[in-house]
mmCIF file of C-alpha atoms in Angstrom:
data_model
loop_
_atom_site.group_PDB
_atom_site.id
_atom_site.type_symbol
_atom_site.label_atom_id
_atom_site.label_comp_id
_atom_site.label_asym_id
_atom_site.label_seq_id
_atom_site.Cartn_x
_atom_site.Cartn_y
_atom_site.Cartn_z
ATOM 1 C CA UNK A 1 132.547 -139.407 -42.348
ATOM 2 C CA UNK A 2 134.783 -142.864 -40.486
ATOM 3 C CA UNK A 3 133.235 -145.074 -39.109
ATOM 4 C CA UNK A 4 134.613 -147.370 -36.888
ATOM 5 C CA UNK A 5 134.319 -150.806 -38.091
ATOM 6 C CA UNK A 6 133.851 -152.512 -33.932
ATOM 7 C CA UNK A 7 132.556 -150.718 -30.593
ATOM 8 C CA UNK A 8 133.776 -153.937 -28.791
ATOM 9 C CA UNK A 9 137.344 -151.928 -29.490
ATOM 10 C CA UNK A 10 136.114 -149.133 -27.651
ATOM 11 C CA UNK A 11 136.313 -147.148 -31.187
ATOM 12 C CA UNK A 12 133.357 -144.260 -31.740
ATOM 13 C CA UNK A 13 132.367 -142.650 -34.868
ATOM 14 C CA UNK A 14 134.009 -139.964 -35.972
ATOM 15 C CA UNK A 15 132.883 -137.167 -38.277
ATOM 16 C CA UNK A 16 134.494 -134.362 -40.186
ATOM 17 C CA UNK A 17 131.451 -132.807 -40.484
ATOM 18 C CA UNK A 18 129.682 -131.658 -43.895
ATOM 19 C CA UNK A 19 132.572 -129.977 -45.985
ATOM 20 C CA UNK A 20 131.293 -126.824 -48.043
ATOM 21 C CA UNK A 21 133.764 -124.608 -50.611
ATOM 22 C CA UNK A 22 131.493 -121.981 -52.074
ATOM 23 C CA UNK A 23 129.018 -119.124 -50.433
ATOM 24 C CA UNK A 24 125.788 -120.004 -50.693
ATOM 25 C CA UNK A 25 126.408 -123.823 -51.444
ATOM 26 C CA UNK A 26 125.035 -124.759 -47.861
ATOM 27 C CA UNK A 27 123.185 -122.363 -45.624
ATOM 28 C CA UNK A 28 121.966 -123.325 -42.137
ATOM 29 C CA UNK A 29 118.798 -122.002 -40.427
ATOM 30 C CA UNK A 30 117.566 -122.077 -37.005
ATOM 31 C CA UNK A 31 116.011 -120.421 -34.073
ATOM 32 C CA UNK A 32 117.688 -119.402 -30.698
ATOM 33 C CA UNK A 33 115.491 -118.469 -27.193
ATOM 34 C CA UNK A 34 117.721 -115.685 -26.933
ATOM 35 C CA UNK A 35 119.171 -116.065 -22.938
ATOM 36 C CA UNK A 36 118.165 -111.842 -22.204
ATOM 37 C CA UNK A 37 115.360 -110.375 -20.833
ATOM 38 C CA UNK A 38 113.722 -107.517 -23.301
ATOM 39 C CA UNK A 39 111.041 -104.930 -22.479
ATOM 40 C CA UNK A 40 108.549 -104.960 -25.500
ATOM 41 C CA UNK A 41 107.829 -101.712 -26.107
ATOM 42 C CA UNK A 42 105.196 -101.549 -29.656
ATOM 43 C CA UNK A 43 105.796 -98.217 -29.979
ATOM 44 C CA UNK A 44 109.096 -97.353 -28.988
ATOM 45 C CA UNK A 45 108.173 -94.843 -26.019
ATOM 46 C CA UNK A 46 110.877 -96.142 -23.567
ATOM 47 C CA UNK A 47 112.190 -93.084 -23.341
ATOM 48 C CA UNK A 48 109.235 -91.244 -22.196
ATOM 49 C CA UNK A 49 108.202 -93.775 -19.595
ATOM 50 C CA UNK A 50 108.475 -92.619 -15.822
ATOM 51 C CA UNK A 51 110.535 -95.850 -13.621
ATOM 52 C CA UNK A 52 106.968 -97.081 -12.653
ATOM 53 C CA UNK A 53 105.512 -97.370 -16.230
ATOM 54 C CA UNK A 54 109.066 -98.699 -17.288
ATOM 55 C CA UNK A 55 108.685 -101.664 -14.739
ATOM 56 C CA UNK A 56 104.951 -102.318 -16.055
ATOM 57 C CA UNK A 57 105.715 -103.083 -19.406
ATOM 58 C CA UNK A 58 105.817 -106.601 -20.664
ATOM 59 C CA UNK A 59 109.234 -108.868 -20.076
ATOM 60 C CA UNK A 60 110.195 -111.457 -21.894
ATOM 61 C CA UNK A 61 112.308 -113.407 -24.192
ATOM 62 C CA UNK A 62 112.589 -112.864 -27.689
ATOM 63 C CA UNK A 63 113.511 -115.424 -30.243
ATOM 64 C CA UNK A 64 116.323 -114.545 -33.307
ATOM 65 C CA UNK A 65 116.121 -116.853 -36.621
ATOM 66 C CA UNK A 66 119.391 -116.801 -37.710
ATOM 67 C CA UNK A 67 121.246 -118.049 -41.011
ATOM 68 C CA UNK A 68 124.606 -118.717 -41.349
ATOM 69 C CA UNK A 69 126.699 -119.170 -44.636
ATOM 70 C CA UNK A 70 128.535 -122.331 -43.876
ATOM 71 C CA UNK A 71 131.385 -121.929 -46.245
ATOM 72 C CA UNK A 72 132.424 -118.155 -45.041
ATOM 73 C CA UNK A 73 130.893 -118.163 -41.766
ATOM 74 C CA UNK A 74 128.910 -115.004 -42.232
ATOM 75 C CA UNK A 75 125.481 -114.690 -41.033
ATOM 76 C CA UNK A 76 123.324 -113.777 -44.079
ATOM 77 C CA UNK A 77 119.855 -113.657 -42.656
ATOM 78 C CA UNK A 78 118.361 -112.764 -39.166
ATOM 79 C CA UNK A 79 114.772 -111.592 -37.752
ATOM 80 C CA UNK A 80 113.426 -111.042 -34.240
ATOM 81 C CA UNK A 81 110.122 -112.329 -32.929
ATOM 82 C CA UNK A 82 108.013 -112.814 -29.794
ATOM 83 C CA UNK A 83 108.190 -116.680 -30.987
ATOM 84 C CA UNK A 84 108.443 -119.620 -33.602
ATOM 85 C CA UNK A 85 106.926 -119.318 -36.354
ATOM 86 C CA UNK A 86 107.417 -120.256 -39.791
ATOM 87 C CA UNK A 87 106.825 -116.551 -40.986
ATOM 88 C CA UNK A 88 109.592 -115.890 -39.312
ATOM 89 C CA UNK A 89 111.659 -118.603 -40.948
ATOM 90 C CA UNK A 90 110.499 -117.539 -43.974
ATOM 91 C CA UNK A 91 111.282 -113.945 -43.837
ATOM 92 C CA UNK A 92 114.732 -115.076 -42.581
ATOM 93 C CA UNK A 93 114.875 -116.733 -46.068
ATOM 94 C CA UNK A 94 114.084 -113.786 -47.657
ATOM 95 C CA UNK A 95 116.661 -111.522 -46.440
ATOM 96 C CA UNK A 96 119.247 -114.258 -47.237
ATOM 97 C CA UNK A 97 118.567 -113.805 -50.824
ATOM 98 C CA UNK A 98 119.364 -109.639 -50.708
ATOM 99 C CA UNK A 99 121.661 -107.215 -49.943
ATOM 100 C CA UNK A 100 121.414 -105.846 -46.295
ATOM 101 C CA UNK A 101 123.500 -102.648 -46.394
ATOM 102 C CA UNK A 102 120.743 -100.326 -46.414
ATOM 103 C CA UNK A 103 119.266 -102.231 -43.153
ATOM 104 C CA UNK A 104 122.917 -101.913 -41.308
ATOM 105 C CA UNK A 105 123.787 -98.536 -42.392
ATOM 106 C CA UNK A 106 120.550 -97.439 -40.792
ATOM 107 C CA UNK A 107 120.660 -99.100 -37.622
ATOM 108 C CA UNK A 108 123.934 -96.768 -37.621
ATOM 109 C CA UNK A 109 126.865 -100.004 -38.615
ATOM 110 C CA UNK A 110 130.200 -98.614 -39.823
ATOM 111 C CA UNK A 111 130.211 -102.045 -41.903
ATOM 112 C CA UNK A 112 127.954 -103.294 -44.874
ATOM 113 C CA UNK A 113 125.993 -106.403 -44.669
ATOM 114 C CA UNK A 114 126.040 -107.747 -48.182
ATOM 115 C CA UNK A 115 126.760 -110.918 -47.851
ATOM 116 C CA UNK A 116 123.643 -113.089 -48.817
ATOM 117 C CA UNK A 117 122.462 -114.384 -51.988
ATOM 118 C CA UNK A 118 120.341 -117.911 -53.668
ATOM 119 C CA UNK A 119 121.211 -120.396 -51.632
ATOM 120 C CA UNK A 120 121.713 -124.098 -53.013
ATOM 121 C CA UNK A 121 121.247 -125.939 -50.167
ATOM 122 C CA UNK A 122 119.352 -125.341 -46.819
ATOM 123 C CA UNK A 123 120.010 -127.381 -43.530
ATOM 124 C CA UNK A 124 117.465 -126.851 -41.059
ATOM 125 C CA UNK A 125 115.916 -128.975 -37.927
ATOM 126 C CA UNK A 126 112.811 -130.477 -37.379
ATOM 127 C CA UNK A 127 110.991 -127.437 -35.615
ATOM 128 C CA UNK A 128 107.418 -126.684 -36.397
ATOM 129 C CA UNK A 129 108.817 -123.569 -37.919
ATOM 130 C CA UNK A 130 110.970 -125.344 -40.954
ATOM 131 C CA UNK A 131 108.841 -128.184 -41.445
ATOM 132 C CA UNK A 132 105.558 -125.951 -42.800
ATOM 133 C CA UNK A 133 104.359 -126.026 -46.399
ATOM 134 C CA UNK A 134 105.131 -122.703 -46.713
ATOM 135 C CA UNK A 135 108.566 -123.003 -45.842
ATOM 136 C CA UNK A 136 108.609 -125.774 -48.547
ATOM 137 C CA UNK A 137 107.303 -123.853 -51.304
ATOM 138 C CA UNK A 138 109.786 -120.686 -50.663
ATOM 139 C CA UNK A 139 112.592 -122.955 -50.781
ATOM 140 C CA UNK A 140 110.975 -124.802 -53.746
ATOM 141 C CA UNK A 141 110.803 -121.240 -55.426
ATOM 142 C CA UNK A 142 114.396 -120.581 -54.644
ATOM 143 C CA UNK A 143 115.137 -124.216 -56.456
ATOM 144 C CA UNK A 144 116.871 -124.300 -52.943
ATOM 145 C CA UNK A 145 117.070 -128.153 -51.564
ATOM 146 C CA UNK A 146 115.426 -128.325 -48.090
ATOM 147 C CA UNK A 147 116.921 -130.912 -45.614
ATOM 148 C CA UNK A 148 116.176 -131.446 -42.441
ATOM 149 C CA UNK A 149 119.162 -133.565 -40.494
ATOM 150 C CA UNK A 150 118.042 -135.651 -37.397
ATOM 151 C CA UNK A 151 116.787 -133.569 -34.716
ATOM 152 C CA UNK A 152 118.468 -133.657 -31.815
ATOM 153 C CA UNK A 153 122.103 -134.218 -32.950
ATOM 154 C CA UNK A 154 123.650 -130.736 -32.961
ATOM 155 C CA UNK A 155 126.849 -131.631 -35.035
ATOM 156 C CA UNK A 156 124.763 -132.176 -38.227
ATOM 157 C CA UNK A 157 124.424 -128.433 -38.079
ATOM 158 C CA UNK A 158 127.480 -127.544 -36.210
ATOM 159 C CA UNK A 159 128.106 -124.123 -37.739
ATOM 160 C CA UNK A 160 124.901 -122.228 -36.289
ATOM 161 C CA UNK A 161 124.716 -124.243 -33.086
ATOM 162 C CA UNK A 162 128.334 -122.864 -32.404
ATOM 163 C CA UNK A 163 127.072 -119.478 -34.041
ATOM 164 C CA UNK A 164 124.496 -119.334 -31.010
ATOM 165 C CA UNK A 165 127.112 -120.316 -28.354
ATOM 166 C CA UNK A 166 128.803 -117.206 -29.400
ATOM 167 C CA UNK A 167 126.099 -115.160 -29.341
ATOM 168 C CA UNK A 168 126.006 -116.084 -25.914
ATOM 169 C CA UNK A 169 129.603 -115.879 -24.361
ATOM 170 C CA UNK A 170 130.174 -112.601 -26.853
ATOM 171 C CA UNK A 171 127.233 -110.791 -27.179
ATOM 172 C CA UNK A 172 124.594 -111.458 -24.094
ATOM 173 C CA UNK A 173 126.966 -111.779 -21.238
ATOM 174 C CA UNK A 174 127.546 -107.489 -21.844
ATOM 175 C CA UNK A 175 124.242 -106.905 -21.056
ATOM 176 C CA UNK A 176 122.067 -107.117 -17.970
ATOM 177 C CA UNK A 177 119.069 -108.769 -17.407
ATOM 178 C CA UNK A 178 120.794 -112.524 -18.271
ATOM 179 C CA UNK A 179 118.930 -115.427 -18.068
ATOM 180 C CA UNK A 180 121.759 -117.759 -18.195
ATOM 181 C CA UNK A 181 121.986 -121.470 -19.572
ATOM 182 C CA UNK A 182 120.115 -122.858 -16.607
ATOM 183 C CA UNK A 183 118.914 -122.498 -13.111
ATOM 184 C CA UNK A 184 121.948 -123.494 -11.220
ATOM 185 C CA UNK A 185 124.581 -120.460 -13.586
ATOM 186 C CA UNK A 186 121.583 -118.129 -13.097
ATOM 187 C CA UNK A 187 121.036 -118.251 -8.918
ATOM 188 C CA UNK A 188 118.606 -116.132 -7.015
ATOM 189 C CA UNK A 189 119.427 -113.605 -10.511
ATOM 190 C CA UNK A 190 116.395 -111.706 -11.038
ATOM 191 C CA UNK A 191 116.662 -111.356 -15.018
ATOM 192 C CA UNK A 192 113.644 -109.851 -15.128
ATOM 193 C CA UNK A 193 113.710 -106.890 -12.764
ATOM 194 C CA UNK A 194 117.259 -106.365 -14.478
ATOM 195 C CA UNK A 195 115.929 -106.454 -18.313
ATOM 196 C CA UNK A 196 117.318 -102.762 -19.841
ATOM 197 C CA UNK A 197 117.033 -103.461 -23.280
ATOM 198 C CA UNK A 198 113.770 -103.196 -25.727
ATOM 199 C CA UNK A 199 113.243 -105.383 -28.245
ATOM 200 C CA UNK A 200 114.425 -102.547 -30.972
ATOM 201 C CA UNK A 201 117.575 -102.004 -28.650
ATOM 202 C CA UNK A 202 118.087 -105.800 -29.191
ATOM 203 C CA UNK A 203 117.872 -106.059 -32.429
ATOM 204 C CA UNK A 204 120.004 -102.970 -33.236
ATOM 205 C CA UNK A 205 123.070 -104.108 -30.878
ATOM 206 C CA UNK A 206 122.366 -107.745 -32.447
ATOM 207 C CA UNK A 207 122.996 -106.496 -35.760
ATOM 208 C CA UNK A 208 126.198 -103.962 -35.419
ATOM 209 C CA UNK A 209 126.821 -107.217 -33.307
ATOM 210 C CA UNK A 210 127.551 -109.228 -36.174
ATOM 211 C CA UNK A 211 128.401 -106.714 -38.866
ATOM 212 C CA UNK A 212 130.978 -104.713 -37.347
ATOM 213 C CA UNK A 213 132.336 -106.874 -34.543
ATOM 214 C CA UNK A 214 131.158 -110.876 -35.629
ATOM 215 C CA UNK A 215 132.320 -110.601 -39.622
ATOM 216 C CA UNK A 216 135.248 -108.463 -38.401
ATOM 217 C CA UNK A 217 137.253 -110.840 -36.178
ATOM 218 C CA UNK A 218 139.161 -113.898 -36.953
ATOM 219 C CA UNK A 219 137.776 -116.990 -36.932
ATOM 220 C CA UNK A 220 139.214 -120.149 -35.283
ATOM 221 C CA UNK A 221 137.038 -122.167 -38.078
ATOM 222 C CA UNK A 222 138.720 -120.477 -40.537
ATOM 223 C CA UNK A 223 141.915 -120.524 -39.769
ATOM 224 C CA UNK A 224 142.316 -116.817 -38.565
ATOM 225 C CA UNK A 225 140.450 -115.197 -41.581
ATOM 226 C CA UNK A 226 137.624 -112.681 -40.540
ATOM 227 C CA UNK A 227 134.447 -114.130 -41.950
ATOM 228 C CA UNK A 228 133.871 -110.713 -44.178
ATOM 229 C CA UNK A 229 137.496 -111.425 -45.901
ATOM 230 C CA UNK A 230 136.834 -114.979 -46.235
ATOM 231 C CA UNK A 231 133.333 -114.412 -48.185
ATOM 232 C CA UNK A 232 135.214 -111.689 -50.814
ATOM 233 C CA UNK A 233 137.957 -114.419 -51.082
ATOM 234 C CA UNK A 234 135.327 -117.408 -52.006
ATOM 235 C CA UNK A 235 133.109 -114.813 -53.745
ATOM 236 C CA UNK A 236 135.910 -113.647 -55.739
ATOM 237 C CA UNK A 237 137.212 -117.367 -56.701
ATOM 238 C CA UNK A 238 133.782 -119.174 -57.252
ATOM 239 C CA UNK A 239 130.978 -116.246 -57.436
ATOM 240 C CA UNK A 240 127.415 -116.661 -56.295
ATOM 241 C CA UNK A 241 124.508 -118.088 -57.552
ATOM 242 C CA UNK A 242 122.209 -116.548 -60.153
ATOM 243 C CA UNK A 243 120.238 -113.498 -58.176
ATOM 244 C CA UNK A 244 116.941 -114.044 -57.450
ATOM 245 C CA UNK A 245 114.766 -111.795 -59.424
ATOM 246 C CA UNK A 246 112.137 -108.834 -58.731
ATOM 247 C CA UNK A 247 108.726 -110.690 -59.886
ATOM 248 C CA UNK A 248 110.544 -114.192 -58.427
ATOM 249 C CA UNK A 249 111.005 -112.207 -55.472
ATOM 250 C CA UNK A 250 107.163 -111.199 -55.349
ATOM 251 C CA UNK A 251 106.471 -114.586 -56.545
ATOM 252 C CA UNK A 252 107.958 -116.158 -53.108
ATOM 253 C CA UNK A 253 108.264 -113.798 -50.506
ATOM 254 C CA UNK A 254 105.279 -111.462 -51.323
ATOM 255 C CA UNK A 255 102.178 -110.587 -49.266
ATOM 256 C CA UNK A 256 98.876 -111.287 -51.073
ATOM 257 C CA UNK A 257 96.520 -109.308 -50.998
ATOM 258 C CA UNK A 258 92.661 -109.122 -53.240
ATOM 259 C CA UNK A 259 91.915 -106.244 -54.738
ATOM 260 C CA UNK A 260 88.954 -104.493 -57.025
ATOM 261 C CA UNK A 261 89.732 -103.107 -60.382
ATOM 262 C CA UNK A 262 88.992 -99.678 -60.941
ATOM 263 C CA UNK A 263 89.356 -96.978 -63.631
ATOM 264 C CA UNK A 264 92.540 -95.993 -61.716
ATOM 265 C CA UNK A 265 93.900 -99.674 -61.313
ATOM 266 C CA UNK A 266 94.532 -101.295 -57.885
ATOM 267 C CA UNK A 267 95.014 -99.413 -54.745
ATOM 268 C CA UNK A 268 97.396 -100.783 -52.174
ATOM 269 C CA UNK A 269 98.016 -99.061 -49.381
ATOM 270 C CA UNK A 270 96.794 -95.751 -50.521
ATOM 271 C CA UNK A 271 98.394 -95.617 -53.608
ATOM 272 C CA UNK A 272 97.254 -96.800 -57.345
ATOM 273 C CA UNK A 273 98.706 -99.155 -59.300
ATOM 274 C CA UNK A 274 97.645 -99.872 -62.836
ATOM 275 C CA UNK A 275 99.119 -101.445 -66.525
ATOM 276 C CA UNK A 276 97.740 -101.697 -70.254
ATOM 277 C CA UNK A 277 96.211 -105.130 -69.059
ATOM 278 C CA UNK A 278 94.639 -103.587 -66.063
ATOM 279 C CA UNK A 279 93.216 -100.939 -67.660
ATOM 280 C CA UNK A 280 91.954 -103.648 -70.670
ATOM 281 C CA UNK A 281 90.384 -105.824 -67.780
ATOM 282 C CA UNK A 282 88.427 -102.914 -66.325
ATOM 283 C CA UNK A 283 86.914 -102.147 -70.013
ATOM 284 C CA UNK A 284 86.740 -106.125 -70.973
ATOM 285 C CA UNK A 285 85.514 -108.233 -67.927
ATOM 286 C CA UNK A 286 83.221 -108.869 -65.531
ATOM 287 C CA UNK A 287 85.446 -110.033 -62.984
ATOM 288 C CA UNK A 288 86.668 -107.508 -61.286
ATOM 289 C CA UNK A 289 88.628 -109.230 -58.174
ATOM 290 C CA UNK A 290 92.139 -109.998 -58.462
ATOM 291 C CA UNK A 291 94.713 -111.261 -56.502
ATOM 292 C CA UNK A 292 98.172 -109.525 -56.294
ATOM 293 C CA UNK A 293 101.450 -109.803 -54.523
ATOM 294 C CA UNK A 294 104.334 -106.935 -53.150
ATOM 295 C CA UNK A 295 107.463 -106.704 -52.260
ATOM 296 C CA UNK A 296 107.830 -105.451 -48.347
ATOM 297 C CA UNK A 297 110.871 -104.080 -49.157
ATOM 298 C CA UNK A 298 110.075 -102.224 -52.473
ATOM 299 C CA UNK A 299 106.764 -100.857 -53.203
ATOM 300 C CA UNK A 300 107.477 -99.603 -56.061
ATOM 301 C CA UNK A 301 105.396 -101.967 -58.172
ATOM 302 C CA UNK A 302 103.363 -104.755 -57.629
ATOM 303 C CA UNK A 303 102.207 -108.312 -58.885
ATOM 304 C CA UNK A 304 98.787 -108.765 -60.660
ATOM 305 C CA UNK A 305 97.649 -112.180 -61.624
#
């Protein structure tokens, strides 16, 4: 960063901005009002629905947590909601850390979405949603560092505010039901009565959105290199972080839950779960509550304190 030594010259600070080599050395986080109409449909039934019951169903705006790899460019986490919340911001965290093929591949991507990984340093705003304890403790977990620049000034986390901007002049403008940036662009529009998407139709065009077109095309910010070619290039010259591990992983991101010992073990979810300590705790001890933790994304195994 310059700064100009005089404003009587009529000088102004200028800034380069925060200057990043590796993947995963500074991620940014944020949330984004997304500027589209969406019929929230719970069970998916859209489909099914005569015109009337179409037009009945609830209209609104969904909000996207998204997280950007500063260094390549390449989004590495993103989750849809009804609104902020720190769960959200948190299980945008999560998915940074892993691998998201699987997730693309079935939402029917030609691409995979691997990019993602520990990150070192997170750059978030003041929102209620990245300010929480929990928040806190997940990045603590991560032995991630947690800042969060002024609010207000969007340069200090220029790389997903312009990430949002093209969301909106690349991805939203194809689709109707536009709210626009304000009331003068948007008219006598009626957004609403135009919504055509759901919020799972959202969320799948979001994604092959950013996998197949977004990480495909050159970017100006990287001088012409696609983001996807830019993160093998980096990931090839520098590597990543150390992975974050299966019990870490359960440790930070998983859903608790109290349980009752039994001669079978735990139950979660219909299905029983059970060790040599388990087993030893059901012969040995009175106590016979105990807290565990799982993995959303692999219940496989669980977490037994």
């Amino acid at each position: 960063i310059i700064y100009a030594t005089d404003y009587n010259t009529g000088l102004a600070i200028i800034e380069y901005g925060v200057q990043v080599l590796r993947p995963m050395e500074r991620v940014e986080i944020d949330e984004w009002e997304i500027d589209l109409m969406a019929l929230v449909s719970d069970a998916g039934l859209l489909d099914q629905l005569t015109a009337q019951q179409a037009t009945a169903m609830e209209v609104t705006r969904l909000v996207v947590c998204v997280a950007i790899d500063c260094a390549t460019r390449c989004v590495v986490g993103l989750t849809l909601s009804r609104s902020t919340s720190s769960q959200a911001a948190i299980r945008t965290l999560e998915m940074v850390t892993t691998d998201k093929t699987a997730i693309a591949l079935s939402l029917g991507c030609r691409a995979g979405w691997y990019q993602g990984g520990r990150p070192e340093f997170i750059a978030a705003d003041m929102g209620s949603a990245f300010v929480s304890e929990d928040l806190k403790i997940a990045c603590a977990g991560l032995h991630a560092r947690l800042m969060n620049p002024t609010g207000g000034v969007a340069k200090l986390r220029s790389r997903i505010e312009r990430l949002f901007g093209t969301f909106s002049s690349h991805f939203v403008s194809r689709f109707r039901g536009r709210t626009f940036s304000n009331p003068v662009q948007r008219g006598d529009y009626n957004a609403e009565a135009e919504a055509s998407l759901t919020d799972q139709d959202l969320l799948v065009a979001l994604v092959t959105y950013i996998v197949d077109v977004y990480h495909q095309r050159p970017h100006a910010g990287l001088q012409g290199e696609t983001p996807a070619d830019c993160w093998d290039r980096l990931v090839a010259k520098y590597g990543l972080p150390s992975p974050v591990d299966a019990m870490d992983r359960r440790a930070i991101f998983g859903v608790e839950l109290e349980r009752s010992i039994s001669g079978r073990g735990v139950r979660v979810f219909g299905a029983d779960f059970t060790c040599d300590e388990l087993r030893d705790a059901y012969k040995h001890r009175h106590q016979r509550k105990v807290r565990l933790r799982f993995d959303q994304m692999d219940l496989g195994w669980i977490a037994v304190e």
